[in-house]
Each structure stands twice: as C-alpha cells, then as structure tokens.
Short mmCIF file of C-alpha atoms (C1' of nucleotides) in Angstrom, two decimals:
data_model
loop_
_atom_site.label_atom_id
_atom_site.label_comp_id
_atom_site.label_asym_id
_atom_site.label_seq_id
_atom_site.Cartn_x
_atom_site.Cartn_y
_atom_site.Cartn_z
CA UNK F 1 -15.54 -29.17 -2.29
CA UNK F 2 -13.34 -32.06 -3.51
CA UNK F 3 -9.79 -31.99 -3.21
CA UNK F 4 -9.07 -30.51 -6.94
CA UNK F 5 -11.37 -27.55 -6.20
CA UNK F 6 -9.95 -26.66 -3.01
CA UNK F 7 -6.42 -26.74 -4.97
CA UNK F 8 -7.78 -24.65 -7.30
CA UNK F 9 -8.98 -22.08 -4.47
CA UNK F 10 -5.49 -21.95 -2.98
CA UNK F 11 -3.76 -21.64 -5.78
CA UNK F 12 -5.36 -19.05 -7.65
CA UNK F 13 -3.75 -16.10 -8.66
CA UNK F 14 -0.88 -17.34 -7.72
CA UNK F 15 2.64 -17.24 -9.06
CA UNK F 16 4.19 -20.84 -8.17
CA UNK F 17 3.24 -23.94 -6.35
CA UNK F 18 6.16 -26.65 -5.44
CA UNK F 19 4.67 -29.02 -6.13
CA UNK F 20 1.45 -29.41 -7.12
CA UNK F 21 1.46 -33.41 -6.34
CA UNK F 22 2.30 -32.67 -2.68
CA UNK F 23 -0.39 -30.04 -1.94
CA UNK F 24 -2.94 -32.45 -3.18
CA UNK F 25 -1.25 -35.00 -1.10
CA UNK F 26 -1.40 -32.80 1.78
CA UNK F 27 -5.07 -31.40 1.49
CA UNK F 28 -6.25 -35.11 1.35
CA UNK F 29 -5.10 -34.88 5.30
CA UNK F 30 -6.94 -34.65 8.61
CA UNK F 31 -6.17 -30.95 9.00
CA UNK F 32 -3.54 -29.46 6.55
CA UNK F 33 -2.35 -26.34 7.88
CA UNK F 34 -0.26 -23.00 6.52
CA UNK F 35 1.45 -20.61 7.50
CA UNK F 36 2.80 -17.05 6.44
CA UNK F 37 5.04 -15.19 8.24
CA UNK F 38 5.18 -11.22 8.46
CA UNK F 39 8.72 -9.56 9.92
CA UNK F 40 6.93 -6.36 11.80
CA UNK F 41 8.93 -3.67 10.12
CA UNK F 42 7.86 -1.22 7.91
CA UNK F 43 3.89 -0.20 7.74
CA UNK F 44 1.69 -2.39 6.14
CA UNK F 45 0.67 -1.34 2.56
CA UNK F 46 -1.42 -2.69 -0.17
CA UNK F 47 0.92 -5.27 -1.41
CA UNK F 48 1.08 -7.11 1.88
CA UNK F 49 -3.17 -6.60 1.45
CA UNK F 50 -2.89 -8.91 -1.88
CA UNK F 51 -1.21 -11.89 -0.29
CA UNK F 52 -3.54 -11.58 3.16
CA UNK F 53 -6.28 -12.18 1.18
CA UNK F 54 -5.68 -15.25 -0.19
CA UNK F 55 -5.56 -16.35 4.15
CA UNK F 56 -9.35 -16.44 3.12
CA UNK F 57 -9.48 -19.02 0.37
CA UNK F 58 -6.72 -20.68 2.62
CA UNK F 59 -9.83 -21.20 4.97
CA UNK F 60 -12.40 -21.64 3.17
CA UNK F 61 -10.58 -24.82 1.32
CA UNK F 62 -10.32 -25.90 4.77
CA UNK F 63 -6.68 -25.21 5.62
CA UNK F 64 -5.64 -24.40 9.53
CA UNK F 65 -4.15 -20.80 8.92
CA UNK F 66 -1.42 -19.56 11.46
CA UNK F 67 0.01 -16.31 10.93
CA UNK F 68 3.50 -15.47 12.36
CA UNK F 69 4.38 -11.81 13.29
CA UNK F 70 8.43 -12.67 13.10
CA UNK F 71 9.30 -9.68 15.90
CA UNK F 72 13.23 -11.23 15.76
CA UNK F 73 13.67 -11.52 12.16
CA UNK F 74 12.68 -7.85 12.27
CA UNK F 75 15.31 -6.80 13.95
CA UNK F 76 17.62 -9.36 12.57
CA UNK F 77 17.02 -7.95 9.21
CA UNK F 78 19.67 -5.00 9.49
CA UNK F 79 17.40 -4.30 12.90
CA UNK F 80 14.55 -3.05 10.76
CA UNK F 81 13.39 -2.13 13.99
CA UNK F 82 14.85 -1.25 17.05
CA UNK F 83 14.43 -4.11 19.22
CA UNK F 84 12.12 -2.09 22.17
CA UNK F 85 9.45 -1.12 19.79
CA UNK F 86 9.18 -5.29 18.52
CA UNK F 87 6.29 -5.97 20.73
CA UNK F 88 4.63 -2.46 19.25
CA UNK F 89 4.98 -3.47 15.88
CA UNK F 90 3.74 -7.08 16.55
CA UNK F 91 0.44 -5.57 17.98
CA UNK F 92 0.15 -2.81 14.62
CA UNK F 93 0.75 -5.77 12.50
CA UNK F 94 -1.47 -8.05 14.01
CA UNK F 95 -4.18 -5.61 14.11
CA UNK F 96 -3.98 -4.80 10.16
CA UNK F 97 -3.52 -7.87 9.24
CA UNK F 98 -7.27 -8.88 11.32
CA UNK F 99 -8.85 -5.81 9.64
CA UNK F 100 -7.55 -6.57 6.01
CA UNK F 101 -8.74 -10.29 6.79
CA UNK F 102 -12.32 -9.27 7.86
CA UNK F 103 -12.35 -7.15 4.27
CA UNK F 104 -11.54 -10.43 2.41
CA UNK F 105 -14.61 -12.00 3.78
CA UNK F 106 -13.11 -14.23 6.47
CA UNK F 107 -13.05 -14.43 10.33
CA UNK F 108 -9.77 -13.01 11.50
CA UNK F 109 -10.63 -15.34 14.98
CA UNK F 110 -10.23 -18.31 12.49
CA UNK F 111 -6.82 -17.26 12.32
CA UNK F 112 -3.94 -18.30 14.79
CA UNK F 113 -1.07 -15.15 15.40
CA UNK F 114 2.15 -16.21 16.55
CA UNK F 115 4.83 -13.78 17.55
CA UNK F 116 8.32 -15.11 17.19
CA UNK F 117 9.42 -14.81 20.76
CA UNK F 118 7.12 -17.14 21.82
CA UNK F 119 8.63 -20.44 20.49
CA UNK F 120 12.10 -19.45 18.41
CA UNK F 121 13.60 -19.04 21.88
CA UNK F 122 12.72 -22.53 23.68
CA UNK F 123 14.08 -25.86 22.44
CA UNK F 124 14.06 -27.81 20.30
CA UNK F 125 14.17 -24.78 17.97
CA UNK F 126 17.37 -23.19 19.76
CA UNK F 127 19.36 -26.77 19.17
CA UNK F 128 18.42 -27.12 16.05
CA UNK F 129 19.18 -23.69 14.79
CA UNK F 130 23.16 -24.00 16.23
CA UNK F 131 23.15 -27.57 14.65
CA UNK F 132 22.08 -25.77 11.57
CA UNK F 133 24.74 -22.85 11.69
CA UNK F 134 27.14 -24.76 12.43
CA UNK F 135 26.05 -26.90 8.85
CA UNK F 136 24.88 -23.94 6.35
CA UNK F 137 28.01 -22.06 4.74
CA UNK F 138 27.80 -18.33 4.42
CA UNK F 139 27.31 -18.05 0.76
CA UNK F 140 24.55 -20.71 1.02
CA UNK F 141 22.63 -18.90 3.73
CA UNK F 142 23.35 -15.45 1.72
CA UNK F 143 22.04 -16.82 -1.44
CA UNK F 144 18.69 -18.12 0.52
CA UNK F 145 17.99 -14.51 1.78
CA UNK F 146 19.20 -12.38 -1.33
CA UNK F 147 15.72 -11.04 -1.87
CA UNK F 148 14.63 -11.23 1.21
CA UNK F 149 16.62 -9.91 3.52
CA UNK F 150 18.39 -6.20 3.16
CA UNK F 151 21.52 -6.52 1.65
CA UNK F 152 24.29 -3.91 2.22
CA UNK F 153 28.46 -3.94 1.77
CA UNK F 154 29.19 -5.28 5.41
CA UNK F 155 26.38 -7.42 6.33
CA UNK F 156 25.30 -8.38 9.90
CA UNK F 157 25.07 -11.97 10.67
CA UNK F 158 21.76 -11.53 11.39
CA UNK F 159 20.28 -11.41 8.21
CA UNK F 160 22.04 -15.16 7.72
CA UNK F 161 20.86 -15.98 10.97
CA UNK F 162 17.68 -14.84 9.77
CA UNK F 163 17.22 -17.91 6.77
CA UNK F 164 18.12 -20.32 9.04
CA UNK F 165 15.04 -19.30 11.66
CA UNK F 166 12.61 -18.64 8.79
CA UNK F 167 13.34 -22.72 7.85
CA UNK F 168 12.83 -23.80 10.92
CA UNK F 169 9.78 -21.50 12.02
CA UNK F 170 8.13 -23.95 9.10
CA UNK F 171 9.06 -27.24 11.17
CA UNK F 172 8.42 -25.39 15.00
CA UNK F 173 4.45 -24.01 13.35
CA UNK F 174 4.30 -27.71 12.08
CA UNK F 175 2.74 -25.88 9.06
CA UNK F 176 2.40 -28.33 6.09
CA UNK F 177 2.56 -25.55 3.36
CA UNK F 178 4.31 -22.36 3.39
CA UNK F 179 3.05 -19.51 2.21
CA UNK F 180 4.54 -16.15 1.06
CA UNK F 181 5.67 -14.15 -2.07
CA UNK F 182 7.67 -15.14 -4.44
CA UNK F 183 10.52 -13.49 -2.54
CA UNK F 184 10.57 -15.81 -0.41
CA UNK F 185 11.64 -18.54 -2.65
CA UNK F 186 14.74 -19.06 -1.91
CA UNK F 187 14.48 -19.16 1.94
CA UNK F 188 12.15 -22.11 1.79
CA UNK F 189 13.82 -24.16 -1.01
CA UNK F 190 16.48 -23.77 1.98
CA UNK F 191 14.52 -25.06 3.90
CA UNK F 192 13.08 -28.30 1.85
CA UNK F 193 16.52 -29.39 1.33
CA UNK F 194 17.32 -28.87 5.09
CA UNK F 195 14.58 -30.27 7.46
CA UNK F 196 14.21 -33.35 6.18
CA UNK F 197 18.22 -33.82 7.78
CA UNK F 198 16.73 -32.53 11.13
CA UNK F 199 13.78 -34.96 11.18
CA UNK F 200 10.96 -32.25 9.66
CA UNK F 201 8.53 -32.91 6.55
CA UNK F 202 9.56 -30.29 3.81
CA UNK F 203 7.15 -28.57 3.73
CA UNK F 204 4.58 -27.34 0.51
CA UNK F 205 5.48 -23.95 -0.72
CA UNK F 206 2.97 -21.52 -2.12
CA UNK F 207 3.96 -18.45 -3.44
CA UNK F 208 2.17 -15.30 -4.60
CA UNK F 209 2.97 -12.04 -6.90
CA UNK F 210 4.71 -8.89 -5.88
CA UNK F 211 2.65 -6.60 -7.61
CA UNK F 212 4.87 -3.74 -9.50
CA UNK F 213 4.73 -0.46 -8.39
CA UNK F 214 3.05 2.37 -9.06
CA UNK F 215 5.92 4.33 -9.71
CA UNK F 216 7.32 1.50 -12.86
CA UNK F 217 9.27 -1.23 -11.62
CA UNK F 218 8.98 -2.70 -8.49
CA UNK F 219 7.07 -1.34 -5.66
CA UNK F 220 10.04 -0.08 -2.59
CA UNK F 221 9.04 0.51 0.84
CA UNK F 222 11.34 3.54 0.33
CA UNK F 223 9.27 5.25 -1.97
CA UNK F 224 6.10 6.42 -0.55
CA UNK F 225 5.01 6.98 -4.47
CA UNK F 226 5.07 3.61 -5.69
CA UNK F 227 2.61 2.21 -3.34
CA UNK F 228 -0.99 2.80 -1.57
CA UNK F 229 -0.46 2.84 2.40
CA UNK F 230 -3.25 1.24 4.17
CA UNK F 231 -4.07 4.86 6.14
CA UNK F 232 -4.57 6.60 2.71
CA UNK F 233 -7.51 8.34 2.78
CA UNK F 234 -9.64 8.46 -0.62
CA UNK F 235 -7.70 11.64 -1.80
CA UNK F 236 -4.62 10.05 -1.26
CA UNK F 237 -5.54 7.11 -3.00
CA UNK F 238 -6.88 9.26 -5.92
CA UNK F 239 -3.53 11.17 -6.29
CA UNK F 240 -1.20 8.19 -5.95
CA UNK F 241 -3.07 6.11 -8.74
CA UNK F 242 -3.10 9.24 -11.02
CA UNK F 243 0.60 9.71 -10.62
CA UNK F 244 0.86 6.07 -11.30
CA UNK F 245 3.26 4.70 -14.72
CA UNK F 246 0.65 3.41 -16.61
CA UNK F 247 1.27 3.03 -20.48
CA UNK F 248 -1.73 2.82 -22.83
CA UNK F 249 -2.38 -0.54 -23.69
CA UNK F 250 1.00 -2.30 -22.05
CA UNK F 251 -0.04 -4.48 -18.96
CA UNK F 252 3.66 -4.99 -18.38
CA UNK F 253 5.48 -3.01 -15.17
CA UNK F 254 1.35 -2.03 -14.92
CA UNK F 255 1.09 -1.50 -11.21
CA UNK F 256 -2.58 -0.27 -11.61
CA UNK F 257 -3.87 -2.97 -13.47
CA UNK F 258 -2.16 -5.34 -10.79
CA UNK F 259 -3.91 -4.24 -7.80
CA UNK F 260 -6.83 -4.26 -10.24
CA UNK F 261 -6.25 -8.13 -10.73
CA UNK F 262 -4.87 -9.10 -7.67
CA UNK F 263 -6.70 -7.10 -5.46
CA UNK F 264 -10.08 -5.45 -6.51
CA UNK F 265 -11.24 -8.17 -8.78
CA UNK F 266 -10.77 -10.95 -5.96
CA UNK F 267 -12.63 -8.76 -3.42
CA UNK F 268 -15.17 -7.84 -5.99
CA UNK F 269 -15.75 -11.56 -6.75
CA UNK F 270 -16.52 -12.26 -2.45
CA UNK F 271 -19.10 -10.12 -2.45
CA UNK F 272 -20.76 -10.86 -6.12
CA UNK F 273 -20.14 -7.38 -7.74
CA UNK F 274 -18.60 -6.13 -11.04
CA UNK F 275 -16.01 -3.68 -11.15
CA UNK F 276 -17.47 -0.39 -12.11
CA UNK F 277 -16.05 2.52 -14.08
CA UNK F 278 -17.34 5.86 -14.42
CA UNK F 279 -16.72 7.49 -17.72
CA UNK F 280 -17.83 10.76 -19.43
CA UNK F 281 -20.63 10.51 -22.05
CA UNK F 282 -17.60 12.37 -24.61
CA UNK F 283 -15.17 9.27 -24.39
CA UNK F 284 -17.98 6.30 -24.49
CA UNK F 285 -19.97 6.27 -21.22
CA UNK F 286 -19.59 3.83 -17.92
CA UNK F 287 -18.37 0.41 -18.35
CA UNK F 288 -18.96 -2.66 -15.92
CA UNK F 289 -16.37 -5.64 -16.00
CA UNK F 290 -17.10 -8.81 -14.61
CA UNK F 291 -13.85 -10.45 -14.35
CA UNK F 292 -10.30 -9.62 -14.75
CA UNK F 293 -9.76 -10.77 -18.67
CA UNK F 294 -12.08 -8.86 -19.77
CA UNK F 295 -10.88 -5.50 -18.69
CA UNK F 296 -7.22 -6.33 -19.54
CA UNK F 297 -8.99 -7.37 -23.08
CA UNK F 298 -10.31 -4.02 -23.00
CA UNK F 299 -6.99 -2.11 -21.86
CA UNK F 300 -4.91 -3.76 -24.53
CA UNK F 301 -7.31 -2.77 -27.57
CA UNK F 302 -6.64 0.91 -26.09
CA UNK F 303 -10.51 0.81 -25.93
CA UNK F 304 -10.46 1.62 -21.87
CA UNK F 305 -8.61 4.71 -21.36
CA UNK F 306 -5.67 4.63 -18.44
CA UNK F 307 -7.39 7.71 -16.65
CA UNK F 308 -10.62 6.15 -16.83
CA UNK F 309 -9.00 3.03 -15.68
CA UNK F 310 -6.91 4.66 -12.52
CA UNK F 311 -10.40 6.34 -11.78
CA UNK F 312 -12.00 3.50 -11.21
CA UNK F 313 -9.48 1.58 -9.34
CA UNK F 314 -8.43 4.37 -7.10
CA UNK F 315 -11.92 4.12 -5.72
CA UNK F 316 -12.60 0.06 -5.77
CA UNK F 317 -9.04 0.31 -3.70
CA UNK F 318 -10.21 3.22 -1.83
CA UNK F 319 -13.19 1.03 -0.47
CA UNK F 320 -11.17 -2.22 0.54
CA UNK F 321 -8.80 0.15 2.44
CA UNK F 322 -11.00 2.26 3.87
CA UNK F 323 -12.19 -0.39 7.07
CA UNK F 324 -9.04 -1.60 8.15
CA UNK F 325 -7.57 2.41 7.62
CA UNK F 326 -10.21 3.19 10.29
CA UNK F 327 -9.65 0.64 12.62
CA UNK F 328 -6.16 1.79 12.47
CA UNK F 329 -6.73 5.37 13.09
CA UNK F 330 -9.45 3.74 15.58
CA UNK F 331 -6.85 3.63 18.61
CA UNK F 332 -4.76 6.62 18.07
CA UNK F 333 -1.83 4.88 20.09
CA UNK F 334 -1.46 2.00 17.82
CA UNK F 335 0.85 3.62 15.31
CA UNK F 336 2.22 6.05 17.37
CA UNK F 337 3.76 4.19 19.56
CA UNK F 338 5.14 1.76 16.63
CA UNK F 339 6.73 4.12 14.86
CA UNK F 340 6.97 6.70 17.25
CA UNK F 341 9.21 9.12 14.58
CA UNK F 342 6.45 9.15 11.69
CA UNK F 343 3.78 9.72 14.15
CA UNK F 344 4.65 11.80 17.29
"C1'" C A 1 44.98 -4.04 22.99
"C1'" C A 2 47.52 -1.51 18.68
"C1'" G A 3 47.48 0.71 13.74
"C1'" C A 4 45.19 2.57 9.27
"C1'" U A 5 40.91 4.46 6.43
"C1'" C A 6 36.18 6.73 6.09
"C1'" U A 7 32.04 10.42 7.81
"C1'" U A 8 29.85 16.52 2.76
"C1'" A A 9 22.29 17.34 -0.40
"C1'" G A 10 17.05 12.18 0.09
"C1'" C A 11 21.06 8.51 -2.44
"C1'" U A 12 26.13 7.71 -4.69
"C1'" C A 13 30.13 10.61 -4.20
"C1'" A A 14 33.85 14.93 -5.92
"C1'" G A 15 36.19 18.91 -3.26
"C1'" U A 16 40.63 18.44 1.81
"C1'" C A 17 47.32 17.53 -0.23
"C1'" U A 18 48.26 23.62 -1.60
"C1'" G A 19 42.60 27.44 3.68
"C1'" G A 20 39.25 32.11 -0.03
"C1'" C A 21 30.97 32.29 -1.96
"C1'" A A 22 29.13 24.50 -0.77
"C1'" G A 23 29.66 21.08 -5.80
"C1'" A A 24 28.25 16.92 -9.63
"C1'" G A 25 25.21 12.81 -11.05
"C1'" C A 26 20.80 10.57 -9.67
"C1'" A A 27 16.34 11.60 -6.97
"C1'" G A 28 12.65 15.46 -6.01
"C1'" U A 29 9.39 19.90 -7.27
"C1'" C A 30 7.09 23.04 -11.08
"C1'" G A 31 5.83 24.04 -16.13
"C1'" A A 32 5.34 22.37 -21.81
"C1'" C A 33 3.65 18.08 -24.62
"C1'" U A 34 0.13 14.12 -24.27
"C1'" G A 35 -7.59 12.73 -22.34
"C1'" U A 36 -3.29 9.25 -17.32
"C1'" A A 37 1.51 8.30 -15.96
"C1'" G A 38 6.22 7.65 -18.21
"C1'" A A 39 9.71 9.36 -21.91
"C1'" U A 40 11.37 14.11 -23.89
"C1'" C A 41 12.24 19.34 -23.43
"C1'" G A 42 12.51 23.90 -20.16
"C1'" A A 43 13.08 25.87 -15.21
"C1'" C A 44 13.76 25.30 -9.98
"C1'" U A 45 14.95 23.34 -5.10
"C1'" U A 46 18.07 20.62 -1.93
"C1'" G A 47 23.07 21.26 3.51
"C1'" C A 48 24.38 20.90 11.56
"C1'" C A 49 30.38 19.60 5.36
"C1'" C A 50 29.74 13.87 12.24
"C1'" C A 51 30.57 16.73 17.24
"C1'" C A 52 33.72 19.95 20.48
"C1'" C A 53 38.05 23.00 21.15
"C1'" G A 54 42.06 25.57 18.87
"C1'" U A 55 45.16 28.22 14.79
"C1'" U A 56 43.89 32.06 11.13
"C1'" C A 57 41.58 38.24 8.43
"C1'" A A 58 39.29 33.64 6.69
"C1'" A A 59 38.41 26.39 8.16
"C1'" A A 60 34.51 21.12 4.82
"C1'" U A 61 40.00 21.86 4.18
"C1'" C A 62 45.19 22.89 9.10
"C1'" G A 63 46.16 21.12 14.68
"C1'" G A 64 44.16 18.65 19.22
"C1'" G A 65 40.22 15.86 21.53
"C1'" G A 66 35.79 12.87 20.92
"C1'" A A 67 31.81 9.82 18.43
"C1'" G A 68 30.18 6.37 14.72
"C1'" A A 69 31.48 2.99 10.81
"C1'" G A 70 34.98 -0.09 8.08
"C1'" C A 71 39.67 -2.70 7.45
"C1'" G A 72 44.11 -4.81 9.24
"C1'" G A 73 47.56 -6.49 12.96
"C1'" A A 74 48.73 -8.46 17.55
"C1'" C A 75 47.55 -11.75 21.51
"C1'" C A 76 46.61 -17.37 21.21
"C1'" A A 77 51.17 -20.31 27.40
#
RNA sequence: CCGCUCUUAGCUCAGUCUGGCAGAGCAGUCGACUGUAGAUCGACUUGCCCCCCGUUCAAAUCGGGGAGAGCGGACCA
C-alpha cells in the first residue's frame, strides 16, 4: 500500500480529517501511531461499535493503535461513575472493546489499552496540566467540552478539568493522530492550539459520525430505544429496529440506514459478502446489495421497502453483535460488578 | 462560621401564603391509520410530595429537628 491508499483506508467513512496534508505527512513516518480514548461510563452500544471498527483499517494501513480507557475523565464527567467501580468499568470496557475488534477482522493483541491512572497522575503530565489551568479561561475550557462533556446549571470543575487532560493525554500517548467522533472536535482543536506552547506536536485529528438514533434525532445513552446495546439478543435487536423512525425514502435522521452504512456494510466488505435481504415473493422477492450506494439508491426510489429494510439489518447487526454479546455474558461477573444496580 | 432559597410523576415544574381526594406539560404504554417507524387521532398509566418528630378531626401545605443541593455574606492581622 502506498501512502495515498493507506489515507484512503483511514479515512473512509469518515466525517472530517484536519488536515489532510499532515496525515500524509505523518503516515510517511517510521511508525505513525493513534489513539482513541473511551471515558468507562455508560455500557458500550453500537455506536461506540462503528468508530472501533475503523481501529482495524487503523492497522492494517500500518498505524500503532493505543486505546485509552480514560477511568478519571469518567468520573470527572459529572462522576459518570462513582469513582470505586473505575477499575470495573475499565476491565468491561476493555473487554468489549477486544471482542468488537476481533469482529472487525483485526487482532485485539495488536492493540495497546491504557487506563488513565497509569500515566495522568505522574509528571510531566501533572505539571503541565496546572501550567495549563492556570492558562485556559473558563469559558475557553467550557466551549472545548460543550459536546462532550455533561453539561448541567452548576457545573463541577471537573468537566473543565476534564478538556485540559483529554489535550494532554494526546502529547503523554505521544499519539500522532487523534481519533474520535466528531464530538470530540472541539476538545482537540483545544488541544492543537495548546501543545505546541508546552513543547508537543499538534497532533492529526480524525473524526468519525455519530450515527442518529433509532428513535429520530440523535441517539442518547438515556434512551434505551434509540440505540442497539451490545447484550441484545436477536429478539431484541429485531424489536428495536422495527420500532425504529424510519421514513420511506428520506435517508435523513435515518438511524437504520446508518448502522447499515457505517456498520454492516464495512463488516460485510471484511469478510467479502453482500448484504442480504429477505423479502416476500408478494412485494418483489430477496434482494442482494453489494455496497452501500446502491441500497440507499434503492431506498430513495421507495423501491426497497423500510420493513424489508429494518429486516434485514436487524439481523446483519444481530450477527456482528452476537460474539462480543457472548463474550460479555461469558464471565457473568464482568457487568455485574460494573454496574452493580442494572445487574444485581 | 453566618444568612437566605430550593427538594412533589421518568423529566421540567404548578400546588404550600389561607391545612380538606396528588396536579399540568413533556415522556411512556395501548389501540386506529399506514406493508415499518414517525406524524395525527382516541384511550390509559405514572408518586416514600427528601427524612424524622410534633400540632390538628385532617398535613405536600403549619411548627421543631435533620439531610442533600444552590446562592450570598463574613473572615482575610
């Protein structure tokens, strides 16, 4: 692969690259490296699935991949999680984020895990960070974190502590591009203007989708509706993609048709198969789709139905959930003792 | 350390002054309409009124104590 190709891999399906010049600057390196960083709150669902898989065309276009399982920021974030269930949720997160690697095709032991604690407490990171509060205003920090970080009427400083850290966990991983979605924006434009005043490379940003929900608008971790878990069993797949807002013909708000692209059509493509639908004889028979366009073609001329459409992705969804769903139900401790009040 | 305000349905909040069946909007559930969902229409559900003690025939409401949250003041030789 020559440098433009494994741009192209990185960057695909993607929803912004800053810039473009300085990822091909960087991939023409000895050993370009990313990272992504995960705050260990909530459960895992199927739109954290869409940006993990991308880790694998991270390595196959040769790029070092570390993954960081931010335990502080995940209490910093309006403590998201009590702080003596951190190292519980580090070890859930880790372990879904290895099984939903292995379904994209890659080796999750190609993949360095960080946790938080193991670095943002040592120095340098600890000088720079009070050198850096004591140069970021408040409204600067707050405007970094607006869509990341939970915003409420009397905010903690921990959620502006919390865009400070994320900055420098780019400079401490001595990760060349950061990766993350499009959420994440404004945190690392934060931190390209500010590292370079620390001594730090700015680094590469890479940014993918958030896929709508399935409910219209975007998906909320709030709303168990608008979003497949990643311990959904088939049926519950089936009944959440039914329920989903899906207008005839409009790809717009289209949470199904997202997953479809972002998810199931990548997936499909790693292991060389079409994407399948089953449809009765009375409304035209099964149809096969071999990339994304073409079914999105299809969906817009009103020519595939949205049942037959949720059908069929409810089950191509079904089977990319379905390994790392049992190797989380595999060790019946794992999520009960990470979120000991859903699963007691 | 002192003072003030707030705490009621999943959420946002009325109701407290002047004690009398626990409320609204949104959300949710179920039907109707659609070969999906949504929208629309129809129906339905939702409670430790923060906790304890007291007054009263009767307390979300009044009194006392406590907890949590928010705001302000003071202290700064």
């Amino acid at each position: 692969m020559d440098t433009a190709e494994r741009r192209d891999l990185m960057t695909r399906y993607t929803e912004e690259v800053v810039t473009d010049e300085e990822l091909l600057d960087v991939l023409e390196r000895d050993s370009p490296s990313a990272y992504i960083g995960y705050a260990p709150t909530g459960e895992m669902h199927i739109g954290h699935f869409t940006t993990i898989r991308k880790l694998a065309d991270f390595l196959r276009a040769g790029v070092e991949v570390t993954v960081l399982v931010a335990d502080l920021h995940a209490h910093l974030d309006d403590e998201k999680s009590p702080f003596d269930l951190l190292d519980a949720r580090t070890d859930y997160y880790q372990q879904a984020i290895e099984a939903m690697v292995e379904v994209a095709g890659a080796d999750p032991e190609n993949i360095e895990f960080v946790q938080g604690r193991e670095f943002e407490l040592d120095q340098p990171y600890t000088l720079d960070l009070y050198r850096m509060l004591a140069d970021t205003t408040i409204s600067r920090a707050t405007r970094a974190g607006s869509e990341v970080v939970r915003q409420s009427d009397n905010p903690k400083l921990g959620g502006l502590v919390y865009t400070l850290m994320q900055s420098l966990d780019v400079a401490a991983l001595d990760a060349d591009i950061a990766y993350g979605g499009i959420d994440q924006r404004g945190i690392y434009m934060l931190a390209r203007e500010m590292l370079p005043d620390y001594g730090y490379d700015k680094p590469v940003c890479v940014f993918a989708p958030l896929l709508s929900g399935l409910t219209g608008g975007k998906m909320s971790a709030s709303d168990a509706a608008s979003k497949v878990n990643l311990t959904d069993d088939r049926e519950t797949v089936r009944e959440k993609l039914g329920q989903a807002y899906c207008p005839m013909g409009e790809v717009e708000d289209n949470g199904v048709l997202e997953y479809a692209r972002y998810l199931v059509f990548p997936l499909l493509e790693e292991q060389d198969e079409a994407f399948q639908v089953e449809r009765p004889e009375k409304f035209g028979g099964d149809l096969v789709y071999e990339d994304y366009e073409s079914l999105e073609a299809d969906f817009v001329s009103e020519d595939l139905h949205p049942q037959d459409l949720k059908n069929a992705t409810a089950d191509h969804i079904a089977d990319a959930v379905a390994p790392v769903r049992e190797r989380l139900l595999a060790d019946s401790d794992l999520l009960a003792t990470a979120y000991p009040d859903q699963y007691d």
